[in-house]
Amino acid sequence: FVTQLDDARLRLAKAAGVSAAVAPILQGPQHYLVLASNNAEMRAGSGAFLDVGVAATSDGSVHLDQLGPSGARSLPVGQVVPTGDLQRNWGWLHPGDDFRNLGLTPQFDVTAPLAAKMWTSLTGQPIDGVLSLDVAGLRQLMVATGPVEVNGTTVTADTVEQYLLRDQYVGLSYAAGSSTTRRDALGQLASAVLSSLQGQSSDLTSLATSVSSAVSGRHLMVWSADPAAQAAWVVSGVSGSLTAHSLGVSVINLGGNKLDPYLGVDVRVVTAASGPDTAVTMTTRLGASDSMVISA
C-alpha cells in the first residue's frame, strides 16, 4: 500500500507540474514549431524531420498551419551554427542549415532550441517551443482520434505505418525528384491527426494511454524556451533529454533510400561486476544475423 501510495503521489505531482506548464501555453499567445519525422529514413533516436510548420495557441485553442517539406526551407551555409557536441561530432554535415539533419543527436533538448533558432532566422518568427512527432507516434495518437483522410485515402491506426513507410513510395522515382508529393502526405497526415485532437471529442482514457505510449518510446517529444515549462517536460519524460547514464543505439541513414524499416537491428547488453564498477558489453547486429556485428 505504501509503495502504491508513493507512486500515486509521484504521478499526481508530475501531472500537476505538466498542467501548470500546459495552461499558459494554451492560454497563449505562443508559437510552437512542429517537426514531423519519418522513420523510413532514420536519424539518431527518431526519423528524419521531413516536414515542418507552426502551431499557434491562444485563448485555449490551437491553430496548426499546414506542414510543408523541410527540404524546401534550407538555410544559407553558416547562417546558424550549432555548438557543443553537435558541432564537434556532426558539424561537417551542417545540421544548422538543414532541418532534415537536426536529428543527428538524440538529445532533443539540444536539437529543439537549434530548430527554433533556424526557423526564426529563416522567417523572422519567434518560437516559444518545439514539438516532434514521428510515424509510430502518429499511429499511437490515431488509436484515440480514429481515421483521417489524406489525398483521398482513409488512413487508420492499423494502416498508417504501412502507408507512410512503404505504400506512399510505390510508383515514385527518386531520380526524377518526385518525392515532394510523398513528403506532403506525411505533413498532411500529421496536421490532420494533431488537428483532430482538438476538433473532436476523444475518449480521455484512450488518449492518455496513447500519449503515454508515444512519450515512453520517444515518438513524441516537447521542448519549451520557458525554463519552468521545460522543467515540467523533463519531469514528465516528454523532453527527450538524456542523462549521464543513458545508452542508446541508433541507425543514421543519409542515403535517402528509405530502406530503414527493412533493416533488422538487434542489441544485447551484458553486465558484470568489475571491482567497484560495472563492466558493460553491448553487441549490435544489423541486417541478417551474421551480416554485421559490432561489439563495444
mmCIF file of C-alpha atoms in Angstrom:
data_model
loop_
_atom_site.group_PDB
_atom_site.id
_atom_site.type_symbol
_atom_site.label_atom_id
_atom_site.label_comp_id
_atom_site.label_asym_id
_atom_site.label_seq_id
_atom_site.Cartn_x
_atom_site.Cartn_y
_atom_site.Cartn_z
ATOM 1 C CA PHE A 1 0.000 0.000 0.000
ATOM 2 C CA VAL A 2 2.783 2.417 0.923
ATOM 3 C CA THR A 3 4.530 1.726 -2.400
ATOM 4 C CA GLN A 4 1.321 2.293 -4.340
ATOM 5 C CA LEU A 5 0.598 5.477 -2.383
ATOM 6 C CA ASP A 6 4.078 6.858 -3.107
ATOM 7 C CA ASP A 7 3.645 6.011 -6.796
ATOM 8 C CA ALA A 8 0.260 7.754 -6.870
ATOM 9 C CA ARG A 9 1.709 10.851 -5.197
ATOM 10 C CA LEU A 10 4.579 10.932 -7.699
ATOM 11 C CA ARG A 11 2.187 10.635 -10.658
ATOM 12 C CA LEU A 12 -0.036 13.383 -9.259
ATOM 13 C CA ALA A 13 2.976 15.642 -8.716
ATOM 14 C CA LYS A 14 4.055 15.103 -12.315
ATOM 15 C CA ALA A 15 0.515 15.734 -13.565
ATOM 16 C CA ALA A 16 0.309 18.944 -11.537
ATOM 17 C CA GLY A 17 3.616 20.143 -12.990
ATOM 18 C CA VAL A 18 2.572 19.373 -16.553
ATOM 19 C CA SER A 19 -0.841 21.021 -16.046
ATOM 20 C CA ALA A 20 0.838 24.140 -14.691
ATOM 21 C CA ALA A 21 3.055 24.255 -17.789
ATOM 22 C CA VAL A 22 0.321 23.486 -20.330
ATOM 23 C CA ALA A 23 -2.158 26.092 -19.050
ATOM 24 C CA PRO A 24 -0.143 29.220 -20.005
ATOM 25 C CA ILE A 25 0.891 27.582 -23.306
ATOM 26 C CA LEU A 26 -2.759 27.064 -24.299
ATOM 27 C CA GLN A 27 -3.743 30.484 -22.991
ATOM 28 C CA GLY A 28 -1.074 31.943 -25.279
ATOM 29 C CA PRO A 29 -0.370 33.538 -27.467
ATOM 30 C CA GLN A 30 2.529 31.177 -28.126
ATOM 31 C CA HIS A 31 4.066 29.589 -31.197
ATOM 32 C CA TYR A 32 5.355 26.006 -31.207
ATOM 33 C CA LEU A 33 7.418 24.679 -34.093
ATOM 34 C CA VAL A 34 6.103 21.253 -35.163
ATOM 35 C CA LEU A 35 8.557 18.740 -36.665
ATOM 36 C CA ALA A 36 7.080 15.657 -38.367
ATOM 37 C CA SER A 37 9.632 12.877 -38.796
ATOM 38 C CA ASN A 38 9.582 9.781 -40.995
ATOM 39 C CA ASN A 39 11.241 6.637 -39.630
ATOM 40 C CA ALA A 40 11.818 5.291 -43.139
ATOM 41 C CA GLU A 41 14.945 7.466 -43.071
ATOM 42 C CA MET A 42 16.426 7.317 -39.592
ATOM 43 C CA ARG A 43 18.405 9.787 -37.586
ATOM 44 C CA ALA A 44 19.617 9.250 -34.013
ATOM 45 C CA GLY A 45 16.634 8.294 -31.902
ATOM 46 C CA SER A 46 13.958 9.379 -34.380
ATOM 47 C CA GLY A 47 13.138 9.655 -38.041
ATOM 48 C CA ALA A 48 14.338 12.485 -40.266
ATOM 49 C CA PHE A 49 12.406 15.745 -39.773
ATOM 50 C CA LEU A 50 10.882 15.899 -43.264
ATOM 51 C CA ASP A 51 8.014 18.326 -42.608
ATOM 52 C CA VAL A 52 7.832 21.488 -40.529
ATOM 53 C CA GLY A 53 5.228 24.076 -39.557
ATOM 54 C CA VAL A 54 3.961 26.212 -36.679
ATOM 55 C CA ALA A 55 1.141 25.692 -34.178
ATOM 56 C CA ALA A 56 -0.219 28.908 -32.629
ATOM 57 C CA THR A 57 -2.064 28.860 -29.296
ATOM 58 C CA SER A 58 -4.484 31.487 -27.981
ATOM 59 C CA ASP A 59 -7.404 31.512 -25.505
ATOM 60 C CA GLY A 60 -7.291 27.745 -25.055
ATOM 61 C CA SER A 61 -7.348 26.873 -28.759
ATOM 62 C CA VAL A 62 -4.618 25.663 -31.093
ATOM 63 C CA HIS A 63 -4.269 26.559 -34.774
ATOM 64 C CA LEU A 64 -1.837 24.422 -36.768
ATOM 65 C CA ASP A 65 -0.551 25.711 -40.076
ATOM 66 C CA GLN A 66 -0.165 23.198 -42.889
ATOM 67 C CA LEU A 67 3.144 21.408 -42.503
ATOM 68 C CA GLY A 68 5.465 21.667 -45.510
ATOM 69 C CA PRO A 69 8.622 19.909 -46.720
ATOM 70 C CA SER A 70 11.606 20.923 -44.620
ATOM 71 C CA GLY A 71 13.918 20.365 -47.584
ATOM 72 C CA ALA A 72 12.435 23.488 -49.153
ATOM 73 C CA ARG A 73 13.430 25.547 -46.105
ATOM 74 C CA SER A 74 17.197 25.125 -46.030
ATOM 75 C CA LEU A 75 19.268 27.990 -44.646
ATOM 76 C CA PRO A 76 22.403 29.501 -46.175
ATOM 77 C CA VAL A 77 25.545 27.714 -45.027
ATOM 78 C CA GLY A 78 26.831 29.177 -41.772
ATOM 79 C CA GLN A 79 23.804 31.353 -41.016
ATOM 80 C CA VAL A 80 23.012 29.271 -37.909
ATOM 81 C CA VAL A 81 25.943 27.354 -36.406
ATOM 82 C CA PRO A 82 25.408 24.588 -33.799
ATOM 83 C CA THR A 83 27.653 24.382 -30.758
ATOM 84 C CA GLY A 84 28.970 21.781 -28.318
ATOM 85 C CA ASP A 85 28.964 18.069 -29.103
ATOM 86 C CA LEU A 86 26.628 18.516 -32.065
ATOM 87 C CA GLN A 87 29.085 20.811 -33.808
ATOM 88 C CA ARG A 88 32.119 18.781 -32.741
ATOM 89 C CA ASN A 89 30.702 15.430 -33.887
ATOM 90 C CA TRP A 90 28.441 16.394 -36.788
ATOM 91 C CA GLY A 91 29.464 19.897 -37.859
ATOM 92 C CA TRP A 92 30.728 18.538 -41.176
ATOM 93 C CA LEU A 93 27.093 17.767 -42.131
ATOM 94 C CA HIS A 94 25.928 21.331 -41.340
ATOM 95 C CA PRO A 95 22.935 20.422 -39.102
ATOM 96 C CA GLY A 96 22.227 24.139 -38.620
ATOM 97 C CA ASP A 97 21.458 24.530 -42.326
ATOM 98 C CA ASP A 98 19.009 21.673 -42.941
ATOM 99 C CA PHE A 99 16.133 20.578 -40.675
ATOM 100 C CA ARG A 100 16.499 17.037 -42.033
ATOM 101 C CA ASN A 101 19.915 16.709 -40.384
ATOM 102 C CA LEU A 102 18.907 18.033 -36.967
ATOM 103 C CA GLY A 103 18.326 14.532 -35.598
ATOM 104 C CA LEU A 104 21.983 13.580 -35.779
ATOM 105 C CA THR A 105 21.937 13.774 -31.981
ATOM 106 C CA PRO A 106 19.255 12.006 -29.897
ATOM 107 C CA GLN A 107 19.322 14.884 -27.377
ATOM 108 C CA PHE A 108 16.087 16.693 -28.214
ATOM 109 C CA ASP A 109 16.886 19.428 -25.699
ATOM 110 C CA VAL A 110 19.850 20.202 -27.984
ATOM 111 C CA THR A 111 18.024 19.709 -31.285
ATOM 112 C CA ALA A 112 14.897 21.706 -30.434
ATOM 113 C CA PRO A 113 16.431 25.085 -29.488
ATOM 114 C CA LEU A 114 18.588 24.886 -32.622
ATOM 115 C CA ALA A 115 15.468 24.184 -34.703
ATOM 116 C CA ALA A 116 13.739 27.204 -33.122
ATOM 117 C CA LYS A 117 16.740 29.403 -33.903
ATOM 118 C CA MET A 118 16.808 28.138 -37.501
ATOM 119 C CA TRP A 119 13.102 28.868 -38.000
ATOM 120 C CA THR A 120 13.412 32.378 -36.550
ATOM 121 C CA SER A 121 16.457 33.066 -38.716
ATOM 122 C CA LEU A 122 14.564 31.809 -41.762
ATOM 123 C CA THR A 123 11.199 33.512 -41.184
ATOM 124 C CA GLY A 124 11.715 36.157 -38.502
ATOM 125 C CA GLN A 125 9.021 34.466 -36.360
ATOM 126 C CA PRO A 126 9.927 33.915 -32.664
ATOM 127 C CA ILE A 127 9.349 30.383 -31.369
ATOM 128 C CA ASP A 128 8.285 29.530 -27.804
ATOM 129 C CA GLY A 129 8.751 25.767 -28.079
ATOM 130 C CA VAL A 130 9.214 22.762 -30.355
ATOM 131 C CA LEU A 131 7.199 19.545 -30.730
ATOM 132 C CA SER A 132 8.408 16.442 -32.557
ATOM 133 C CA LEU A 133 6.151 13.598 -33.704
ATOM 134 C CA ASP A 134 7.177 10.531 -35.757
ATOM 135 C CA VAL A 135 5.261 7.812 -37.617
ATOM 136 C CA ALA A 136 4.967 5.494 -34.606
ATOM 137 C CA GLY A 137 3.705 8.415 -32.524
ATOM 138 C CA LEU A 138 1.089 9.225 -35.165
ATOM 139 C CA ARG A 139 -0.141 5.634 -35.038
ATOM 140 C CA GLN A 140 -0.477 5.740 -31.270
ATOM 141 C CA LEU A 141 -2.394 9.036 -31.340
ATOM 142 C CA MET A 142 -4.699 7.715 -34.072
ATOM 143 C CA VAL A 143 -5.770 4.911 -31.743
ATOM 144 C CA ALA A 144 -7.536 7.690 -29.806
ATOM 145 C CA THR A 145 -8.521 10.061 -32.656
ATOM 146 C CA GLY A 146 -9.706 7.486 -35.201
ATOM 147 C CA PRO A 147 -9.180 7.500 -39.010
ATOM 148 C CA VAL A 148 -8.223 10.598 -41.034
ATOM 149 C CA GLU A 149 -8.327 11.245 -44.780
ATOM 150 C CA VAL A 150 -5.250 12.303 -46.747
ATOM 151 C CA ASN A 151 -5.189 12.834 -50.522
ATOM 152 C CA GLY A 152 -8.417 10.874 -50.893
ATOM 153 C CA THR A 153 -7.090 7.948 -48.845
ATOM 154 C CA THR A 154 -8.571 6.988 -45.488
ATOM 155 C CA VAL A 155 -5.745 6.151 -43.100
ATOM 156 C CA THR A 156 -6.293 4.342 -39.800
ATOM 157 C CA ALA A 157 -4.113 3.437 -36.850
ATOM 158 C CA ASP A 158 -3.735 -0.037 -38.365
ATOM 159 C CA THR A 159 -2.604 1.233 -41.787
ATOM 160 C CA VAL A 160 -0.678 4.452 -41.093
ATOM 161 C CA GLU A 161 2.746 2.823 -40.704
ATOM 162 C CA GLN A 162 2.325 0.738 -43.869
ATOM 163 C CA TYR A 163 1.111 3.847 -45.701
ATOM 164 C CA LEU A 164 3.924 6.200 -44.633
ATOM 165 C CA LEU A 165 6.814 3.711 -44.530
ATOM 166 C CA ARG A 166 6.023 1.807 -47.731
ATOM 167 C CA ASP A 167 2.847 2.449 -49.728
ATOM 168 C CA GLN A 168 3.425 6.137 -50.429
ATOM 169 C CA TYR A 169 6.705 5.262 -52.166
ATOM 170 C CA VAL A 170 5.096 2.899 -54.677
ATOM 171 C CA GLY A 171 5.399 4.351 -58.173
ATOM 172 C CA LEU A 172 7.710 7.193 -57.167
ATOM 173 C CA SER A 173 11.062 7.729 -58.838
ATOM 174 C CA TYR A 174 13.747 9.101 -56.562
ATOM 175 C CA ALA A 175 15.901 10.095 -59.556
ATOM 176 C CA ALA A 176 13.041 12.084 -61.044
ATOM 177 C CA GLY A 177 12.698 14.144 -57.882
ATOM 178 C CA SER A 178 9.132 13.006 -57.303
ATOM 179 C CA SER A 179 9.490 12.701 -53.523
ATOM 180 C CA THR A 180 7.800 16.070 -52.865
ATOM 181 C CA THR A 181 4.308 14.527 -53.020
ATOM 182 C CA ARG A 182 5.333 11.856 -50.526
ATOM 183 C CA ARG A 183 6.652 14.385 -48.044
ATOM 184 C CA ASP A 184 3.457 16.399 -48.346
ATOM 185 C CA ALA A 185 1.495 13.252 -47.437
ATOM 186 C CA LEU A 186 3.457 12.981 -44.192
ATOM 187 C CA GLY A 187 2.836 16.629 -43.345
ATOM 188 C CA GLN A 188 -0.855 16.482 -44.235
ATOM 189 C CA LEU A 189 -1.379 13.373 -42.146
ATOM 190 C CA ALA A 190 0.414 14.842 -39.132
ATOM 191 C CA SER A 191 -1.634 18.049 -39.470
ATOM 192 C CA ALA A 192 -4.884 16.087 -39.691
ATOM 193 C CA VAL A 193 -4.093 13.987 -36.615
ATOM 194 C CA LEU A 194 -2.970 16.934 -34.478
ATOM 195 C CA SER A 195 -5.995 18.981 -35.547
ATOM 196 C CA SER A 196 -8.385 16.137 -34.748
ATOM 197 C CA LEU A 197 -7.075 16.061 -31.180
ATOM 198 C CA GLN A 198 -8.657 19.470 -30.705
ATOM 199 C CA GLY A 199 -11.581 19.337 -33.110
ATOM 200 C CA GLN A 200 -13.429 16.296 -31.809
ATOM 201 C CA SER A 201 -14.374 14.578 -28.585
ATOM 202 C CA SER A 202 -11.938 11.778 -27.755
ATOM 203 C CA ASP A 203 -12.024 9.186 -25.028
ATOM 204 C CA LEU A 204 -9.690 10.761 -22.467
ATOM 205 C CA THR A 205 -8.531 7.410 -21.087
ATOM 206 C CA SER A 206 -7.630 6.177 -24.565
ATOM 207 C CA LEU A 207 -5.936 9.495 -25.382
ATOM 208 C CA ALA A 208 -3.902 9.440 -22.171
ATOM 209 C CA THR A 209 -2.757 5.878 -22.898
ATOM 210 C CA SER A 210 -1.825 6.808 -26.474
ATOM 211 C CA VAL A 211 0.147 9.875 -25.413
ATOM 212 C CA SER A 212 1.912 7.921 -22.661
ATOM 213 C CA SER A 213 2.950 5.218 -25.143
ATOM 214 C CA ALA A 214 4.199 7.808 -27.634
ATOM 215 C CA VAL A 215 6.211 9.594 -24.953
ATOM 216 C CA SER A 216 7.804 6.450 -23.500
ATOM 217 C CA GLY A 217 9.058 5.435 -26.951
ATOM 218 C CA ARG A 218 10.416 8.950 -27.727
ATOM 219 C CA HIS A 219 7.898 9.187 -30.562
ATOM 220 C CA LEU A 220 6.516 12.420 -29.090
ATOM 221 C CA MET A 221 8.931 14.988 -27.650
ATOM 222 C CA VAL A 222 8.422 18.577 -26.498
ATOM 223 C CA TRP A 223 10.813 21.406 -25.641
ATOM 224 C CA SER A 224 10.000 24.850 -24.266
ATOM 225 C CA ALA A 225 12.074 28.022 -24.197
ATOM 226 C CA ASP A 226 10.472 28.809 -20.829
ATOM 227 C CA PRO A 227 12.569 27.231 -18.030
ATOM 228 C CA ALA A 228 9.526 26.405 -15.858
ATOM 229 C CA ALA A 229 7.683 24.695 -18.698
ATOM 230 C CA GLN A 230 10.846 22.860 -19.773
ATOM 231 C CA ALA A 231 11.328 21.582 -16.217
ATOM 232 C CA ALA A 232 7.794 20.147 -16.377
ATOM 233 C CA TRP A 233 8.534 18.427 -19.689
ATOM 234 C CA VAL A 234 11.695 16.900 -18.184
ATOM 235 C CA VAL A 235 9.829 15.588 -15.125
ATOM 236 C CA SER A 236 7.060 14.133 -17.302
ATOM 237 C CA GLY A 237 9.579 12.358 -19.542
ATOM 238 C CA VAL A 238 8.455 14.086 -22.750
ATOM 239 C CA SER A 239 11.519 16.325 -23.127
ATOM 240 C CA GLY A 240 13.686 13.793 -24.962
ATOM 241 C CA SER A 241 16.558 14.601 -22.592
ATOM 242 C CA LEU A 242 19.343 12.141 -21.853
ATOM 243 C CA THR A 243 21.370 11.631 -18.704
ATOM 244 C CA ALA A 244 24.950 10.596 -17.995
ATOM 245 C CA HIS A 245 23.642 7.026 -17.566
ATOM 246 C CA SER A 246 21.761 6.889 -20.894
ATOM 247 C CA LEU A 247 22.843 4.368 -23.515
ATOM 248 C CA GLY A 248 21.373 4.306 -26.993
ATOM 249 C CA VAL A 249 21.961 2.579 -30.314
ATOM 250 C CA SER A 250 20.819 4.457 -33.406
ATOM 251 C CA VAL A 251 20.863 3.903 -37.149
ATOM 252 C CA ILE A 252 21.656 7.048 -39.150
ATOM 253 C CA ASN A 253 20.877 6.817 -42.867
ATOM 254 C CA LEU A 254 21.652 9.795 -45.094
ATOM 255 C CA GLY A 255 21.252 7.804 -48.306
ATOM 256 C CA GLY A 256 17.671 8.860 -48.964
ATOM 257 C CA ASN A 257 16.717 5.294 -49.984
ATOM 258 C CA LYS A 258 14.071 4.934 -47.216
ATOM 259 C CA LEU A 259 15.025 1.293 -46.575
ATOM 260 C CA ASP A 260 15.424 1.542 -42.804
ATOM 261 C CA PRO A 261 12.127 -0.288 -41.998
ATOM 262 C CA TYR A 262 13.678 -3.353 -43.657
ATOM 263 C CA LEU A 263 16.912 -3.212 -41.624
ATOM 264 C CA GLY A 264 16.828 -5.526 -38.642
ATOM 265 C CA VAL A 265 18.568 -4.194 -35.539
ATOM 266 C CA ASP A 266 19.239 -6.431 -32.541
ATOM 267 C CA VAL A 267 21.005 -5.105 -29.422
ATOM 268 C CA ARG A 268 22.056 -7.232 -26.472
ATOM 269 C CA VAL A 269 23.637 -5.901 -23.296
ATOM 270 C CA VAL A 270 25.537 -7.971 -20.735
ATOM 271 C CA THR A 271 26.742 -6.530 -17.433
ATOM 272 C CA ALA A 272 29.285 -7.929 -14.980
ATOM 273 C CA ALA A 273 30.829 -6.714 -11.754
ATOM 274 C CA SER A 274 34.312 -5.268 -12.175
ATOM 275 C CA GLY A 275 35.575 -4.266 -8.749
ATOM 276 C CA PRO A 276 33.577 -1.228 -7.611
ATOM 277 C CA ASP A 277 32.383 -0.668 -11.182
ATOM 278 C CA THR A 278 30.174 -2.496 -13.660
ATOM 279 C CA ALA A 279 31.546 -3.695 -16.997
ATOM 280 C CA VAL A 280 29.018 -3.389 -19.838
ATOM 281 C CA THR A 281 29.300 -5.309 -23.109
ATOM 282 C CA MET A 282 26.925 -4.312 -25.885
ATOM 283 C CA THR A 283 26.599 -6.398 -29.050
ATOM 284 C CA THR A 284 24.713 -4.933 -32.013
ATOM 285 C CA ARG A 285 23.631 -6.943 -35.042
ATOM 286 C CA LEU A 286 22.472 -5.165 -38.190
ATOM 287 C CA GLY A 287 20.602 -6.888 -41.002
ATOM 288 C CA ALA A 288 20.856 -10.692 -41.156
ATOM 289 C CA SER A 289 22.043 -12.492 -38.031
ATOM 290 C CA ASP A 290 25.705 -12.540 -39.078
ATOM 291 C CA SER A 291 25.830 -9.719 -41.633
ATOM 292 C CA MET A 292 27.390 -7.120 -39.341
ATOM 293 C CA VAL A 293 28.330 -7.470 -35.675
ATOM 294 C CA ILE A 294 29.644 -4.579 -33.577
ATOM 295 C CA SER A 295 30.821 -5.078 -30.002
ATOM 296 C CA ALA A 296 31.813 -2.308 -27.631
#
